[in-house]
């Protein structure tokens, strides 16, 4: 495991397996977990699931090609067992009343909501990311225009502490704010999601990828803890977080 940390900066990031890193974090250390784990979707068969992520999720006509990411091969039962493990650790490291926001698609949405509850979280609802007209049309079908954020809390939410009102549907074109990962989320989307975190709080992302969650957290004046298995994406995350801090300090 590689760790990058300095007391002069409002973030610490780790390179390694998410579950192993989570087990090393202290209890009740963060205010929210906001993460975009591998969906293990995009195929109907095990052979299809085992294909490289670029084959499953990326249009080959796309000009910029990003590296594949790991861990996207599990079937539905495997995903349920695996997600229950890391979600349980996330529950432990989140303070009482803290939040979980976990991205997922329509195929794995029921499995993710099961795993969230198995792990001890109180399921509070779903936030919809509306991709607007940013997804390609399909003849004779409805557009696959949405992805979902499963929202849960560790116990009851103290609404008096952070009485924020946030939208349940967030319309953001997928390409807004640039892209640094095969399935990276738009920065304006993440800027809205981190609004659930109380001022000065700490956000954890155990599947940080290129650290778009971390960038949004830092811009909102929050602390950030991240983990990433891929060396390439970890390096990108380091660069983006450092650049964000420099921009804030100017």
Short mmCIF file of C-alpha atoms in Angstrom, two decimals:
data_model
loop_
_atom_site.label_atom_id
_atom_site.label_comp_id
_atom_site.label_asym_id
_atom_site.label_seq_id
_atom_site.Cartn_x
_atom_site.Cartn_y
_atom_site.Cartn_z
CA UNK A 1 0.00 0.00 0.00
CA UNK A 2 1.23 3.47 -0.93
CA UNK A 3 0.08 6.47 1.09
CA UNK A 4 0.43 10.11 0.16
CA UNK A 5 -0.16 12.48 3.05
CA UNK A 6 1.08 15.77 4.36
CA UNK A 7 -0.24 17.73 7.30
CA UNK A 8 -0.10 20.87 5.12
CA UNK A 9 -2.83 19.57 2.80
CA UNK A 10 -6.50 18.72 3.48
CA UNK A 11 -6.34 15.23 1.97
CA UNK A 12 -4.72 11.82 2.33
CA UNK A 13 -4.79 9.17 -0.40
CA UNK A 14 -3.83 5.49 -0.39
CA UNK A 15 -2.94 3.16 -3.27
CA UNK A 16 -4.13 -0.38 -2.78
CA UNK A 17 -7.17 -2.61 -2.42
CA UNK A 18 -10.16 -0.69 -1.06
CA UNK A 19 -11.26 -3.32 1.45
CA UNK A 20 -7.77 -3.71 2.91
CA UNK A 21 -7.33 0.04 3.26
CA UNK A 22 -10.77 0.51 4.79
CA UNK A 23 -9.94 -2.05 7.48
CA UNK A 24 -7.00 0.11 8.56
CA UNK A 25 -9.06 3.29 9.04
CA UNK A 26 -10.32 4.24 12.53
CA UNK A 27 -13.94 4.13 13.65
CA UNK A 28 -16.22 7.13 13.02
CA UNK A 29 -13.45 9.00 11.17
CA UNK A 30 -15.43 10.51 8.27
CA UNK A 31 -18.68 12.40 7.75
CA UNK A 32 -19.65 10.87 4.42
CA UNK A 33 -18.70 8.15 1.96
CA UNK A 34 -19.21 9.31 -1.63
CA UNK A 35 -18.03 6.72 -4.13
CA UNK A 36 -18.37 5.26 -7.62
CA UNK A 37 -17.45 1.56 -7.34
CA UNK A 38 -17.16 -0.87 -10.28
CA UNK A 39 -20.73 -1.66 -11.35
CA UNK A 40 -19.92 -5.16 -12.64
CA UNK A 41 -22.53 -4.46 -15.31
CA UNK A 42 -22.53 -3.89 -19.05
CA UNK A 43 -22.79 -7.60 -20.01
CA UNK A 44 -25.25 -10.46 -19.69
CA UNK A 45 -22.79 -13.38 -19.40
CA UNK A 46 -19.71 -14.13 -17.30
CA UNK A 47 -17.59 -14.08 -20.46
CA UNK A 48 -18.95 -10.64 -21.21
CA UNK A 49 -18.33 -9.41 -17.68
CA UNK A 50 -14.70 -10.55 -17.90
CA UNK A 51 -14.02 -8.39 -20.96
CA UNK A 52 -11.84 -5.28 -20.54
CA UNK A 53 -13.80 -2.33 -19.20
CA UNK A 54 -12.94 -0.28 -22.26
CA UNK A 55 -14.74 -2.84 -24.45
CA UNK A 56 -17.83 -2.77 -22.22
CA UNK A 57 -18.27 0.91 -21.52
CA UNK A 58 -16.37 3.01 -24.04
CA UNK A 59 -17.27 3.90 -27.61
CA UNK A 60 -14.13 3.13 -29.64
CA UNK A 61 -14.71 6.25 -31.73
CA UNK A 62 -14.00 8.33 -28.63
CA UNK A 63 -10.87 10.37 -29.27
CA UNK A 64 -9.36 10.09 -25.79
CA UNK A 65 -8.91 6.53 -24.51
CA UNK A 66 -8.28 5.95 -20.80
CA UNK A 67 -6.77 2.85 -19.11
CA UNK A 68 -9.00 -0.04 -18.07
CA UNK A 69 -9.89 -0.38 -14.39
CA UNK A 70 -9.99 -3.49 -12.20
CA UNK A 71 -12.69 -5.32 -10.26
CA UNK A 72 -15.53 -5.15 -12.79
CA UNK A 73 -16.04 -8.88 -13.33
CA UNK A 74 -18.38 -10.13 -10.58
CA UNK A 75 -21.80 -11.67 -11.15
CA UNK A 76 -24.80 -10.49 -9.16
CA UNK A 77 -24.25 -12.74 -6.14
CA UNK A 78 -20.53 -12.04 -6.12
CA UNK A 79 -21.21 -8.31 -6.26
CA UNK A 80 -23.66 -8.56 -3.35
CA UNK A 81 -21.13 -10.38 -1.16
CA UNK A 82 -18.23 -8.09 -2.12
CA UNK A 83 -20.19 -4.86 -1.77
CA UNK A 84 -21.55 -5.94 1.61
CA UNK A 85 -17.97 -6.28 2.87
CA UNK A 86 -16.70 -2.85 1.87
CA UNK A 87 -19.98 -1.15 2.72
CA UNK A 88 -19.76 -2.65 6.23
CA UNK A 89 -16.30 -1.14 6.66
CA UNK A 90 -17.55 2.19 5.31
CA UNK A 91 -20.37 2.05 7.87
CA UNK A 92 -17.86 1.51 10.67
CA UNK A 93 -15.61 4.41 9.68
CA UNK A 94 -18.52 6.86 9.24
CA UNK A 95 -19.71 8.88 12.22
CA UNK A 96 -23.30 8.33 13.47
CA UNK A 97 -25.66 10.36 11.31
CA UNK A 98 -23.17 10.44 8.41
CA UNK A 99 -24.08 9.74 4.80
CA UNK A 100 -23.37 7.21 2.07
CA UNK A 101 -23.72 8.10 -1.62
CA UNK A 102 -22.88 5.19 -3.94
CA UNK A 103 -23.25 5.28 -7.73
CA UNK A 104 -24.78 2.35 -9.62
CA UNK A 105 -26.69 1.63 -12.85
CA UNK A 106 -30.18 0.22 -13.37
CA UNK A 107 -29.02 -3.39 -13.76
CA UNK A 108 -27.30 -3.55 -10.36
CA UNK A 109 -29.48 -1.06 -8.48
CA UNK A 110 -31.54 -3.71 -6.59
CA UNK A 111 -28.36 -5.57 -5.61
CA UNK A 112 -26.68 -2.40 -4.39
CA UNK A 113 -29.65 -1.41 -2.22
CA UNK A 114 -29.61 -4.92 -0.72
CA UNK A 115 -25.89 -4.68 0.04
CA UNK A 116 -26.30 -1.24 1.61
CA UNK A 117 -28.88 -2.58 4.05
CA UNK A 118 -26.96 -5.79 4.75
CA UNK A 119 -24.02 -3.57 5.78
CA UNK A 120 -26.12 -1.78 8.40
CA UNK A 121 -26.92 1.47 6.60
CA UNK A 122 -30.39 3.04 6.72
CA UNK A 123 -31.50 3.36 3.11
CA UNK A 124 -32.80 6.91 2.65
CA UNK A 125 -33.56 7.01 -1.08
CA UNK A 126 -32.09 7.44 -4.55
CA UNK A 127 -30.67 10.49 -6.31
CA UNK A 128 -30.95 10.43 -10.11
CA UNK A 129 -28.19 11.66 -12.38
CA UNK A 130 -29.98 12.79 -15.55
CA UNK A 131 -27.46 12.76 -18.40
CA UNK A 132 -29.84 14.94 -20.49
CA UNK A 133 -29.13 14.47 -24.21
CA UNK A 134 -25.56 13.37 -23.52
CA UNK A 135 -26.26 9.66 -24.07
CA UNK A 136 -26.55 8.15 -27.53
CA UNK A 137 -30.08 7.41 -28.82
CA UNK A 138 -31.20 3.83 -29.52
CA UNK A 139 -33.85 3.11 -32.16
CA UNK A 140 -37.10 1.70 -30.78
CA UNK A 141 -35.98 2.15 -27.18
CA UNK A 142 -35.97 4.71 -24.40
CA UNK A 143 -32.64 6.44 -23.92
CA UNK A 144 -30.47 4.96 -21.18
CA UNK A 145 -30.32 8.46 -19.77
CA UNK A 146 -29.90 7.94 -16.03
CA UNK A 147 -27.51 6.57 -13.47
CA UNK A 148 -28.35 6.36 -9.80
CA UNK A 149 -26.87 7.32 -6.46
CA UNK A 150 -27.99 5.13 -3.56
CA UNK A 151 -28.32 7.40 -0.53
CA UNK A 152 -28.13 6.00 2.99
CA UNK A 153 -27.14 7.09 6.48
CA UNK A 154 -25.51 5.61 9.54
CA UNK A 155 -28.54 5.75 11.81
CA UNK A 156 -30.80 8.77 12.00
CA UNK A 157 -29.87 12.02 10.26
CA UNK A 158 -29.54 15.11 12.45
CA UNK A 159 -31.17 17.60 10.10
CA UNK A 160 -30.63 20.47 12.52
CA UNK A 161 -26.84 20.17 12.15
CA UNK A 162 -26.85 20.70 8.38
CA UNK A 163 -30.34 21.83 7.22
CA UNK A 164 -29.50 21.78 3.52
CA UNK A 165 -32.07 21.22 0.75
CA UNK A 166 -30.68 19.37 -2.29
CA UNK A 167 -32.22 18.23 -5.60
CA UNK A 168 -33.24 14.59 -6.07
CA UNK A 169 -32.65 14.74 -9.82
CA UNK A 170 -29.45 16.37 -11.08
CA UNK A 171 -29.27 17.14 -14.83
CA UNK A 172 -25.65 17.28 -15.99
CA UNK A 173 -24.23 16.43 -19.42
CA UNK A 174 -21.64 13.61 -19.05
CA UNK A 175 -18.83 15.61 -20.63
CA UNK A 176 -19.17 18.68 -18.40
CA UNK A 177 -15.93 19.56 -16.62
CA UNK A 178 -13.64 17.29 -18.63
CA UNK A 179 -12.91 13.58 -18.15
CA UNK A 180 -9.95 11.78 -16.58
CA UNK A 181 -11.29 8.19 -16.29
CA UNK A 182 -13.20 5.74 -18.50
CA UNK A 183 -16.35 6.15 -16.40
CA UNK A 184 -15.48 9.36 -14.58
CA UNK A 185 -18.36 11.49 -13.35
CA UNK A 186 -18.76 15.17 -14.31
CA UNK A 187 -17.34 17.70 -11.86
CA UNK A 188 -20.60 19.74 -11.68
CA UNK A 189 -22.45 16.58 -10.60
CA UNK A 190 -19.98 15.88 -7.81
CA UNK A 191 -20.03 19.54 -6.75
CA UNK A 192 -23.73 19.13 -6.00
CA UNK A 193 -23.43 15.77 -4.23
CA UNK A 194 -20.80 16.94 -1.74
CA UNK A 195 -23.35 19.50 -0.58
CA UNK A 196 -24.77 16.82 1.76
CA UNK A 197 -21.61 17.02 3.90
CA UNK A 198 -21.54 19.50 6.83
CA UNK A 199 -19.06 22.39 6.55
CA UNK A 200 -15.51 21.33 7.40
CA UNK A 201 -16.42 17.63 7.24
CA UNK A 202 -14.42 14.73 5.80
CA UNK A 203 -15.37 12.76 2.67
CA UNK A 204 -14.13 9.21 2.00
CA UNK A 205 -13.98 7.64 -1.47
CA UNK A 206 -12.56 4.08 -1.41
CA UNK A 207 -12.77 3.85 -5.24
CA UNK A 208 -11.53 7.33 -6.04
CA UNK A 209 -10.31 6.73 -9.61
CA UNK A 210 -9.07 10.09 -10.85
CA UNK A 211 -10.33 11.80 -7.64
CA UNK A 212 -13.23 13.85 -9.01
CA UNK A 213 -14.99 13.34 -5.66
CA UNK A 214 -11.87 14.64 -3.91
CA UNK A 215 -11.63 17.67 -6.18
CA UNK A 216 -15.26 18.56 -5.43
CA UNK A 217 -14.72 18.03 -1.70
CA UNK A 218 -11.67 20.28 -1.57
CA UNK A 219 -13.42 23.02 -3.54
CA UNK A 220 -16.25 22.87 -1.00
CA UNK A 221 -13.84 23.38 1.90
CA UNK A 222 -13.99 19.74 3.02
CA UNK A 223 -11.30 17.19 3.92
CA UNK A 224 -10.79 14.15 1.69
CA UNK A 225 -9.61 10.56 2.17
CA UNK A 226 -9.25 8.41 -0.95
CA UNK A 227 -8.11 4.97 -2.07
CA UNK A 228 -7.33 3.65 -5.56
CA UNK A 229 -5.93 0.33 -6.79
CA UNK A 230 -4.68 1.44 -10.22
CA UNK A 231 -1.23 3.03 -10.21
CA UNK A 232 -2.06 5.12 -13.28
CA UNK A 233 -5.27 6.55 -11.90
CA UNK A 234 -3.63 7.06 -8.51
CA UNK A 235 -1.02 9.26 -10.19
CA UNK A 236 -3.76 11.22 -11.94
CA UNK A 237 -5.56 11.65 -8.62
CA UNK A 238 -2.39 12.97 -6.99
CA UNK A 239 -1.92 15.54 -9.72
CA UNK A 240 -5.52 16.73 -9.69
CA UNK A 241 -5.75 17.07 -5.91
CA UNK A 242 -2.47 18.97 -5.74
CA UNK A 243 -3.58 21.30 -8.54
CA UNK A 244 -6.92 21.89 -6.82
CA UNK A 245 -5.21 22.84 -3.57
CA UNK A 246 -2.92 25.26 -5.39
CA UNK A 247 -5.92 26.83 -7.09
CA UNK A 248 -7.73 27.27 -3.77
CA UNK A 249 -4.69 28.83 -2.10
CA UNK A 250 -4.28 31.52 -4.79
#
